[in-house]
Amino acid sequence: MPTLLLVRHGRSTANTEGLLAGWTPGVALDDRGAAQAAALPDRLAGLPLAEIVTSPLQRCRETIGPLLDARPGLTPHTDERIGECHYGDWSGRKLAELKDEPLMEVVQAHPSAAAFPGGESMRAMQTRAAEAVREWNTRVERDHGADAVYLMCSHGDIIKSLVADALGLHLDLFQRITVEPCSITAIRYTRLRPFLVRLGDTGDLASLAPREETPADDATVGGDAGAP
């Protein structure tokens, strides 16, 4: 099955202002985020991308803009299921204020039980995102082959929940995972299990290019030899 590159959007104005953006409209990349997005085409230059899928939110669309300019043959697909968590009444509020809310302790320590007032639960967020990935895996393999690489541009909590899903971790452990703005997380899916091959990578990605020999479904005992 394909390799999925999960790109978190570049740093946004909400990030620098300490706001929980959620689906609040008009949240754009700040200057640093725009620079991060501009660097993305070079970071991905060695990788053939079969498809690009994005959250509908502005900060994700801005992040993949330079990449689409560099690869005019690719048409982006928008999928709401990889959009940010619906934080409901918490959307647009300062994180410094929210830290004293009783629900924040649940979000941090027991997220599988957390449901945002006027929004969705974190379990529902993970479920919809994982369903989207599984459907896109099938579609990409059908259209481009089992060795294809495709990209999704999404959000921190979405990516963390997908990493937890790939590793078989309970959602209550997903807060132990971190992904920086415009970092790339790579998951190679196989018939038997997913392999997490990059987590929050901000550097060179050339070794993720398809190899002549198809990787085995089984984990390498003692550790893989790495890219040639």
Tab-separated table of C-alpha atoms in Angstrom:
chain	number	residue	atom	x	y	z
A	1	MET	CA	0.000	0.000	0.000
A	2	PRO	CA	1.106	3.633	-0.425
A	3	THR	CA	3.313	5.840	1.697
A	4	LEU	CA	1.497	8.806	3.197
A	5	LEU	CA	3.267	12.095	3.919
A	6	LEU	CA	1.419	14.089	6.572
A	7	VAL	CA	2.380	17.758	6.425
A	8	ARG	CA	1.316	19.998	9.237
A	9	HIS	CA	0.483	23.488	7.986
A	10	GLY	CA	3.112	26.199	8.422
A	11	ARG	CA	3.088	28.469	11.431
A	12	SER	CA	-0.106	30.517	11.505
A	13	THR	CA	-1.211	33.813	12.968
A	14	ALA	CA	-3.198	31.855	15.559
A	15	ASN	CA	-0.044	29.985	16.592
A	16	THR	CA	1.846	33.215	17.233
A	17	GLU	CA	-1.108	34.820	19.014
A	18	GLY	CA	-1.664	31.815	21.273
A	19	LEU	CA	-5.170	31.136	19.974
A	20	LEU	CA	-6.964	27.824	19.492
A	21	ALA	CA	-7.953	28.382	15.881
A	22	GLY	CA	-10.103	25.356	15.098
A	23	TRP	CA	-12.298	26.160	12.112
A	24	THR	CA	-12.218	29.917	12.684
A	25	PRO	CA	-12.118	31.524	9.216
A	26	GLY	CA	-9.335	33.848	8.101
A	27	VAL	CA	-6.469	32.174	9.980
A	28	ALA	CA	-3.508	32.560	7.617
A	29	LEU	CA	0.176	31.714	7.686
A	30	ASP	CA	2.395	34.288	9.374
A	31	ASP	CA	5.698	35.361	7.774
A	32	ARG	CA	7.569	32.385	9.184
A	33	GLY	CA	4.833	30.028	8.059
A	34	ALA	CA	4.964	31.455	4.551
A	35	ALA	CA	8.734	30.890	4.489
A	36	GLN	CA	8.227	27.316	5.681
A	37	ALA	CA	5.715	26.734	2.888
A	38	ALA	CA	8.085	28.248	0.324
A	39	ALA	CA	10.772	25.743	1.376
A	40	LEU	CA	8.475	22.733	1.002
A	41	PRO	CA	8.993	22.173	-2.769
A	42	ASP	CA	12.765	21.784	-2.332
A	43	ARG	CA	12.341	19.464	0.629
A	44	LEU	CA	10.072	17.236	-1.440
A	45	ALA	CA	11.975	17.590	-4.730
A	46	GLY	CA	13.226	13.986	-4.686
A	47	LEU	CA	9.799	12.465	-4.148
A	48	PRO	CA	7.260	11.631	-6.868
A	49	LEU	CA	3.873	12.633	-5.445
A	50	ALA	CA	0.863	10.786	-6.783
A	51	GLU	CA	-1.797	12.966	-5.125
A	52	ILE	CA	-2.101	15.967	-2.824
A	53	VAL	CA	-4.994	16.096	-0.352
A	54	THR	CA	-5.619	19.057	1.905
A	55	SER	CA	-7.757	20.232	4.757
A	56	PRO	CA	-10.123	22.940	3.509
A	57	LEU	CA	-8.779	25.495	5.981
A	58	GLN	CA	-6.859	28.514	4.705
A	59	ARG	CA	-3.598	27.809	6.509
A	60	CYS	CA	-3.335	24.379	4.888
A	61	ARG	CA	-4.211	25.654	1.422
A	62	GLU	CA	-1.549	28.354	1.786
A	63	THR	CA	1.003	25.785	2.909
A	64	ILE	CA	0.657	23.642	-0.218
A	65	GLY	CA	0.415	26.633	-2.567
A	66	PRO	CA	4.154	26.787	-3.400
A	67	LEU	CA	4.255	23.009	-3.846
A	68	LEU	CA	1.382	23.151	-6.336
A	69	ASP	CA	3.103	25.974	-8.200
A	70	ALA	CA	6.198	23.778	-8.479
A	71	ARG	CA	4.148	20.793	-9.665
A	72	PRO	CA	1.494	22.168	-12.022
A	73	GLY	CA	0.469	18.664	-13.072
A	74	LEU	CA	-1.029	17.958	-9.648
A	75	THR	CA	-4.569	18.991	-8.764
A	76	PRO	CA	-5.269	19.194	-5.021
A	77	HIS	CA	-8.183	17.343	-3.455
A	78	THR	CA	-9.973	18.835	-0.453
A	79	ASP	CA	-11.183	16.480	2.267
A	80	GLU	CA	-13.021	17.900	5.268
A	81	ARG	CA	-12.301	14.739	7.259
A	82	ILE	CA	-8.678	15.829	7.703
A	83	GLY	CA	-9.731	19.324	8.738
A	84	GLU	CA	-8.946	20.564	12.237
A	85	CYS	CA	-10.802	19.266	15.261
A	86	HIS	CA	-14.110	21.062	15.773
A	87	TYR	CA	-13.357	22.780	19.068
A	88	GLY	CA	-16.788	24.368	19.227
A	89	ASP	CA	-17.092	27.067	21.901
A	90	TRP	CA	-13.344	26.909	22.487
A	91	SER	CA	-12.549	28.058	18.951
A	92	GLY	CA	-10.785	31.404	18.755
A	93	ARG	CA	-10.071	31.563	22.502
A	94	LYS	CA	-6.641	32.091	24.004
A	95	LEU	CA	-4.892	28.935	25.145
A	96	ALA	CA	-3.752	30.765	28.277
A	97	GLU	CA	-7.413	31.149	29.276
A	98	LEU	CA	-8.354	27.587	28.392
A	99	LYS	CA	-5.685	25.993	30.565
A	100	ASP	CA	-7.819	26.662	33.652
A	101	GLU	CA	-10.914	24.995	32.187
A	102	PRO	CA	-11.667	21.629	33.883
A	103	LEU	CA	-12.002	20.035	30.453
A	104	MET	CA	-8.377	20.878	29.631
A	105	GLU	CA	-7.158	18.339	32.163
A	106	VAL	CA	-9.271	15.706	30.400
A	107	VAL	CA	-7.906	16.779	27.011
A	108	GLN	CA	-4.376	16.366	28.326
A	109	ALA	CA	-4.695	13.181	30.365
A	110	HIS	CA	-7.748	11.322	29.006
A	111	PRO	CA	-8.453	12.703	25.506
A	112	SER	CA	-10.572	9.716	24.505
A	113	ALA	CA	-13.168	11.051	26.979
A	114	ALA	CA	-12.916	14.676	25.841
A	115	ALA	CA	-15.755	16.317	23.923
A	116	PHE	CA	-15.646	20.043	23.226
A	117	PRO	CA	-18.749	22.093	24.095
A	118	GLY	CA	-20.563	22.860	20.865
A	119	GLY	CA	-17.951	20.831	18.958
A	120	GLU	CA	-16.880	17.216	18.562
A	121	SER	CA	-15.143	14.591	20.631
A	122	MET	CA	-11.497	13.740	20.095
A	123	ARG	CA	-12.505	10.149	19.395
A	124	ALA	CA	-14.746	11.345	16.563
A	125	MET	CA	-11.887	13.481	15.223
A	126	GLN	CA	-9.538	10.496	15.088
A	127	THR	CA	-12.159	8.210	13.571
A	128	ARG	CA	-12.995	10.518	10.667
A	129	ALA	CA	-9.338	11.188	9.902
A	130	ALA	CA	-8.401	7.499	9.988
A	131	GLU	CA	-11.336	6.660	7.732
A	132	ALA	CA	-10.165	9.296	5.264
A	133	VAL	CA	-6.641	7.851	5.201
A	134	ARG	CA	-7.873	4.316	4.642
A	135	GLU	CA	-10.092	5.417	1.754
A	136	TRP	CA	-7.278	7.456	0.184
A	137	ASN	CA	-4.845	4.551	0.579
A	138	THR	CA	-7.201	2.363	-1.440
A	139	ARG	CA	-7.757	5.036	-4.064
A	140	VAL	CA	-4.068	5.886	-4.469
A	141	GLU	CA	-3.036	2.238	-4.713
A	142	ARG	CA	-5.752	1.598	-7.298
A	143	ASP	CA	-4.808	4.585	-9.440
A	144	HIS	CA	-1.040	4.794	-8.933
A	145	GLY	CA	0.217	1.473	-7.602
A	146	ALA	CA	1.317	0.081	-4.257
A	147	ASP	CA	4.612	2.012	-4.193
A	148	ALA	CA	2.979	5.420	-4.653
A	149	VAL	CA	3.673	8.337	-2.318
A	150	TYR	CA	0.951	10.876	-1.624
A	151	LEU	CA	0.626	13.892	0.649
A	152	MET	CA	-1.981	15.195	3.050
A	153	CYS	CA	-1.739	18.695	4.530
A	154	SER	CA	-3.513	18.777	7.865
A	155	HIS	CA	-3.322	19.905	11.497
A	156	GLY	CA	-1.416	19.001	14.641
A	157	ASP	CA	-4.084	17.061	16.532
A	158	ILE	CA	-5.198	15.269	13.369
A	159	ILE	CA	-1.644	14.158	12.555
A	160	LYS	CA	-0.937	13.101	16.131
A	161	SER	CA	-4.111	11.020	16.183
A	162	LEU	CA	-3.159	9.337	12.892
A	163	VAL	CA	0.291	8.502	14.248
A	164	ALA	CA	-1.328	6.965	17.318
A	165	ASP	CA	-3.655	4.967	15.067
A	166	ALA	CA	-0.728	3.737	12.950
A	167	LEU	CA	1.248	2.673	16.025
A	168	GLY	CA	-1.724	0.989	17.676
A	169	LEU	CA	-1.582	3.450	20.564
A	170	HIS	CA	-4.631	4.299	22.608
A	171	LEU	CA	-5.818	7.837	21.912
A	172	ASP	CA	-5.083	8.676	25.551
A	173	LEU	CA	-1.364	8.465	24.670
A	174	PHE	CA	-1.444	10.752	21.644
A	175	GLN	CA	-0.487	13.846	23.646
A	176	ARG	CA	2.989	12.319	23.971
A	177	ILE	CA	3.495	12.945	20.244
A	178	THR	CA	4.615	16.322	18.871
A	179	VAL	CA	4.683	17.635	15.291
A	180	GLU	CA	6.084	21.077	14.500
A	181	PRO	CA	4.610	23.487	11.946
A	182	CYS	CA	5.417	22.398	8.385
A	183	SER	CA	7.008	19.191	9.635
A	184	ILE	CA	6.514	15.982	7.680
A	185	THR	CA	5.432	12.685	9.156
A	186	ALA	CA	5.604	9.628	6.898
A	187	ILE	CA	3.625	6.426	7.342
A	188	ARG	CA	4.094	3.473	4.999
A	189	TYR	CA	1.010	1.288	4.967
A	190	THR	CA	1.189	-2.427	4.199
A	191	ARG	CA	-1.326	-5.234	4.160
A	192	LEU	CA	-0.325	-6.343	7.661
A	193	ARG	CA	0.596	-3.120	9.467
A	194	PRO	CA	1.635	0.516	9.056
A	195	PHE	CA	5.241	1.593	9.579
A	196	LEU	CA	6.030	5.023	11.001
A	197	VAL	CA	9.139	6.000	9.012
A	198	ARG	CA	9.334	9.720	9.860
A	199	LEU	CA	7.872	11.730	12.711
A	200	GLY	CA	7.823	15.519	12.647
A	201	ASP	CA	10.738	15.675	10.189
A	202	THR	CA	11.928	19.155	9.242
A	203	GLY	CA	14.964	18.107	7.197
A	204	ASP	CA	15.882	16.114	4.068
A	205	LEU	CA	13.368	13.548	2.814
A	206	ALA	CA	15.148	12.027	-0.193
A	207	SER	CA	15.399	8.580	1.424
A	208	LEU	CA	11.596	8.270	1.299
A	209	ALA	CA	11.661	7.913	-2.506
A	210	PRO	CA	10.450	4.494	-3.753
A	211	ARG	CA	13.191	1.859	-3.914
A	212	GLU	CA	13.771	-0.633	-6.713
A	213	GLU	CA	13.039	-3.451	-4.286
A	214	THR	CA	9.591	-3.342	-2.676
A	215	PRO	CA	9.920	-3.199	1.134
A	216	ALA	CA	8.708	-6.296	2.972
A	217	ASP	CA	5.570	-6.308	5.090
A	218	ASP	CA	7.477	-7.695	8.082
A	219	ALA	CA	9.526	-5.579	10.484
A	220	THR	CA	13.279	-6.122	10.171
A	221	VAL	CA	14.579	-7.938	13.245
A	222	GLY	CA	17.485	-5.953	14.654
A	223	GLY	CA	16.606	-2.860	12.583
A	224	ASP	CA	16.524	-1.853	8.919
A	225	ALA	CA	19.733	-1.010	7.047
A	226	GLY	CA	18.174	2.266	5.864
A	227	ALA	CA	18.244	3.953	2.476
A	228	PRO	CA	21.067	3.106	0.030
